[in-house]
Coordinates of C-alpha atoms in Angstrom, one line a residue:
V1 CA 92.9 92.7 91.5
E2 CA 94.7 89.6 90.6
T3 CA 98.2 89.9 90.8
W4 CA 99.3 92.9 93.0
Y5 CA 103.6 92.7 91.2
D6 CA 106.4 92.7 93.3
Q7 CA 108.3 95.7 92.9
S8 CA 111.5 95.1 94.4
G9 CA 113.3 92.5 91.1
N10 CA 112.5 89.6 93.4
G11 CA 109.3 88.2 91.2
N12 CA 107.4 87.1 95.2
N13 CA 104.2 88.8 93.6
A14 CA 100.7 88.8 95.7
T15 CA 98.5 86.6 93.0
Q16 CA 93.9 86.0 94.4
S17 CA 92.7 83.1 91.6
T18 CA 89.5 83.7 92.9
A19 CA 86.8 86.4 90.7
G20 CA 85.3 87.4 94.0
N21 CA 87.6 87.3 96.3
Q22 CA 89.9 90.0 94.4
P23 CA 90.3 93.3 96.2
K24 CA 89.1 96.1 92.9
I25 CA 91.5 99.2 91.4
V26 CA 88.4 100.5 89.3
S27 CA 84.3 101.2 91.3
S28 CA 81.7 101.7 89.8
G29 CA 83.4 103.8 86.2
S30 CA 85.7 105.3 88.8
I31 CA 89.8 104.4 89.8
V32 CA 89.9 103.5 93.2
T33 CA 91.8 106.8 95.4
E34 CA 93.1 107.5 98.9
S35 CA 92.1 110.1 100.9
Q36 CA 94.9 112.2 99.7
G37 CA 93.6 111.0 95.5
K38 CA 96.7 108.5 94.3
P39 CA 95.2 104.9 93.9
A40 CA 94.5 102.3 96.0
I41 CA 93.5 99.1 96.2
D42 CA 89.7 98.2 98.0
M43 CA 90.0 95.7 100.2
I44 CA 85.9 95.4 100.1
N45 CA 84.3 96.3 103.6
G46 CA 85.4 92.7 104.8
T47 CA 84.4 90.7 101.9
I48 CA 86.7 88.3 102.2
T49 CA 89.5 89.6 99.8
K50 CA 93.2 88.4 99.6
F51 CA 96.3 88.0 98.7
A52 CA 98.6 85.1 98.3
M53 CA 102.6 85.6 98.2
A54 CA 104.8 83.9 96.1
S55 CA 107.2 82.9 99.1
E56 CA 107.0 83.8 102.7
V57 CA 109.1 86.9 103.8
S58 CA 110.7 86.7 107.0
M59 CA 109.8 90.6 108.4
Q60 CA 111.6 92.7 110.6
S61 CA 111.2 95.7 109.2
M62 CA 107.6 97.3 107.4
F63 CA 106.3 100.5 105.8
A64 CA 102.7 100.9 104.5
V65 CA 100.0 103.3 103.3
C66 CA 97.0 101.6 104.2
S67 CA 93.5 102.8 105.6
V68 CA 91.1 101.2 107.6
T69 CA 87.5 101.5 107.5
D70 CA 85.0 100.3 110.4
V71 CA 82.8 97.6 108.9
G72 CA 81.5 96.4 113.1
G73 CA 84.7 97.2 114.7
T74 CA 86.2 94.2 113.7
A75 CA 90.3 93.9 113.5
Q76 CA 91.5 94.4 110.6
C77 CA 94.7 92.5 110.1
L78 CA 97.4 93.5 106.9
L79 CA 100.4 90.7 107.1
N80 CA 99.7 87.3 107.9
K81 CA 101.9 83.6 107.6
A82 CA 98.7 81.8 105.9
G83 CA 96.6 78.9 108.7
T84 CA 97.6 81.0 112.1
N85 CA 96.5 82.7 114.1
N86 CA 99.8 84.4 115.6
K87 CA 101.6 85.3 113.1
H88 CA 100.4 88.9 111.8
F89 CA 100.5 92.3 111.0
R90 CA 97.1 93.6 112.1
F91 CA 94.8 96.3 113.4
R92 CA 91.9 95.6 116.2
G93 CA 89.2 96.4 116.1
S94 CA 87.7 100.1 116.3
G95 CA 87.5 99.5 120.7
A96 CA 90.6 99.8 120.4
N97 CA 90.4 102.2 118.1
F98 CA 92.7 100.3 115.0
D99 CA 95.4 99.9 117.6
P100 CA 99.0 98.6 115.4
E101 CA 99.1 95.2 116.5
A102 CA 102.6 93.2 115.4
K103 CA 102.3 89.9 116.5
L104 CA 104.8 86.0 116.8
V105 CA 102.4 83.8 119.2
S106 CA 102.9 85.0 122.6
Q107 CA 105.1 87.6 122.3
L108 CA 103.1 91.6 120.6
A109 CA 104.5 94.6 120.1
V110 CA 101.3 97.2 119.8
G111 CA 100.9 100.7 119.5
T112 CA 98.2 103.3 120.0
D113 CA 95.4 105.2 117.5
I114 CA 95.8 105.2 113.7
S115 CA 92.8 107.1 112.1
E116 CA 89.8 105.7 109.4
D117 CA 89.2 106.9 106.4
V118 CA 92.2 108.4 104.8
G119 CA 95.6 107.0 104.0
N120 CA 98.4 106.0 106.8
I121 CA 102.0 105.9 106.6
V122 CA 102.7 102.4 109.6
E123 CA 106.4 101.6 110.0
Y124 CA 106.9 98.8 112.0
N125 CA 110.6 97.4 113.2
R126 CA 112.3 95.2 115.5
D127 CA 116.1 96.2 115.3
D128 CA 118.9 93.8 115.7
S129 CA 119.0 94.8 119.3
N130 CA 115.4 93.5 119.7
D131 CA 113.9 96.7 120.4
N132 CA 110.2 97.5 118.5
T133 CA 108.9 100.1 116.8
I134 CA 105.5 101.4 115.3
F135 CA 104.9 104.9 113.6
V136 CA 102.2 106.2 112.2
N137 CA 102.6 109.3 109.7
G138 CA 105.9 110.1 110.8
T139 CA 104.9 109.4 115.4
Q140 CA 106.1 106.8 116.5
Q141 CA 103.5 104.8 118.9
T142 CA 103.6 104.5 123.1
L143 CA 104.2 100.5 123.0
T144 CA 101.5 99.1 124.9
T145 CA 103.9 95.5 124.8
N146 CA 107.2 95.6 123.4
T147 CA 108.3 91.8 123.5
I148 CA 108.8 90.3 119.5
T149 CA 112.3 89.1 119.6
A150 CA 112.0 87.1 116.0
D151 CA 110.6 88.1 112.7
I152 CA 107.1 87.8 111.7
P153 CA 106.8 85.4 109.3
T154 CA 104.7 86.6 106.3
D155 CA 102.9 85.3 103.0
T156 CA 99.5 86.8 103.2
I157 CA 98.3 90.2 102.5
G158 CA 94.8 90.9 103.3
T159 CA 93.1 88.8 106.2
R160 CA 93.8 86.4 108.9
V161 CA 94.0 82.6 108.6
S162 CA 91.6 82.0 106.1
E163 CA 88.8 84.3 106.7
N164 CA 89.8 85.8 110.8
D165 CA 89.8 90.2 110.4
P166 CA 89.7 90.7 107.0
Y167 CA 90.8 93.6 105.7
A168 CA 87.8 96.1 105.4
G169 CA 89.7 99.2 104.2
K170 CA 92.3 100.2 100.9
I171 CA 95.5 99.6 100.6
Q172 CA 98.6 101.5 98.2
E173 CA 101.7 99.9 99.0
I174 CA 103.6 97.9 102.0
I175 CA 107.5 97.2 101.8
M176 CA 108.6 94.7 103.9
F177 CA 113.1 94.2 104.4
E178 CA 114.0 90.5 106.2
V179 CA 116.4 93.2 107.6
D180 CA 116.5 96.1 110.5
K181 CA 115.9 99.7 108.7
S182 CA 115.6 101.8 112.0
A183 CA 119.3 103.2 110.6
D184 CA 117.2 104.1 107.0
R185 CA 113.6 104.6 108.1
E186 CA 113.1 108.5 107.9
D187 CA 114.7 109.2 104.4
L188 CA 112.1 105.9 103.1
R189 CA 108.7 107.8 105.8
N190 CA 110.5 110.8 104.1
D191 CA 110.7 109.0 100.0
I192 CA 107.3 106.9 100.8
N193 CA 105.8 110.7 102.4
N194 CA 107.0 113.1 99.3
H195 CA 105.1 110.3 96.7
Y196 CA 101.6 110.0 98.3
N197 CA 101.3 113.0 100.3
I198 CA 100.2 111.8 104.0
Y199 CA 101.0 114.7 106.1

């Protein structure tokens, strides 16, 4: 995949021009699918596959349909601000059960456990009162920390900095908003689940 097209109409396409770093949509002659049978992008099990977005999103709310695969215990970064170690949304390594983590410098919102090798609907939101929430498959996570007070800048999909925490699972969809979507969260989640049949 050289270009992952932005479906919002804003033209914020995500691209990867280096062939060896491009995720796959076809493997061994077959379309890549997730556990529920729907098409997916395969981030090639820990290879440094990533997309650069055309412009930065000041992320306050995010919905993703994705899976993680244990390739040696390392964390896997879904979204990141290019060139930084500490502005991202990732899944901590297998030793931490791939806990979902949103981070803005020293501020963290960390959930607990995500199922490996199956599609998940993962949500992050910081509302206008700085209440952070993470949901996995419709279930609100118990956050071990919850101190993020500003939007997370995002312009890269699939790795942290240049080569850290490469994403190793599959991604089906990522929706990012620059506003608080907590009031619409249930409707958005249900629409996503109606299409992907995650749970």
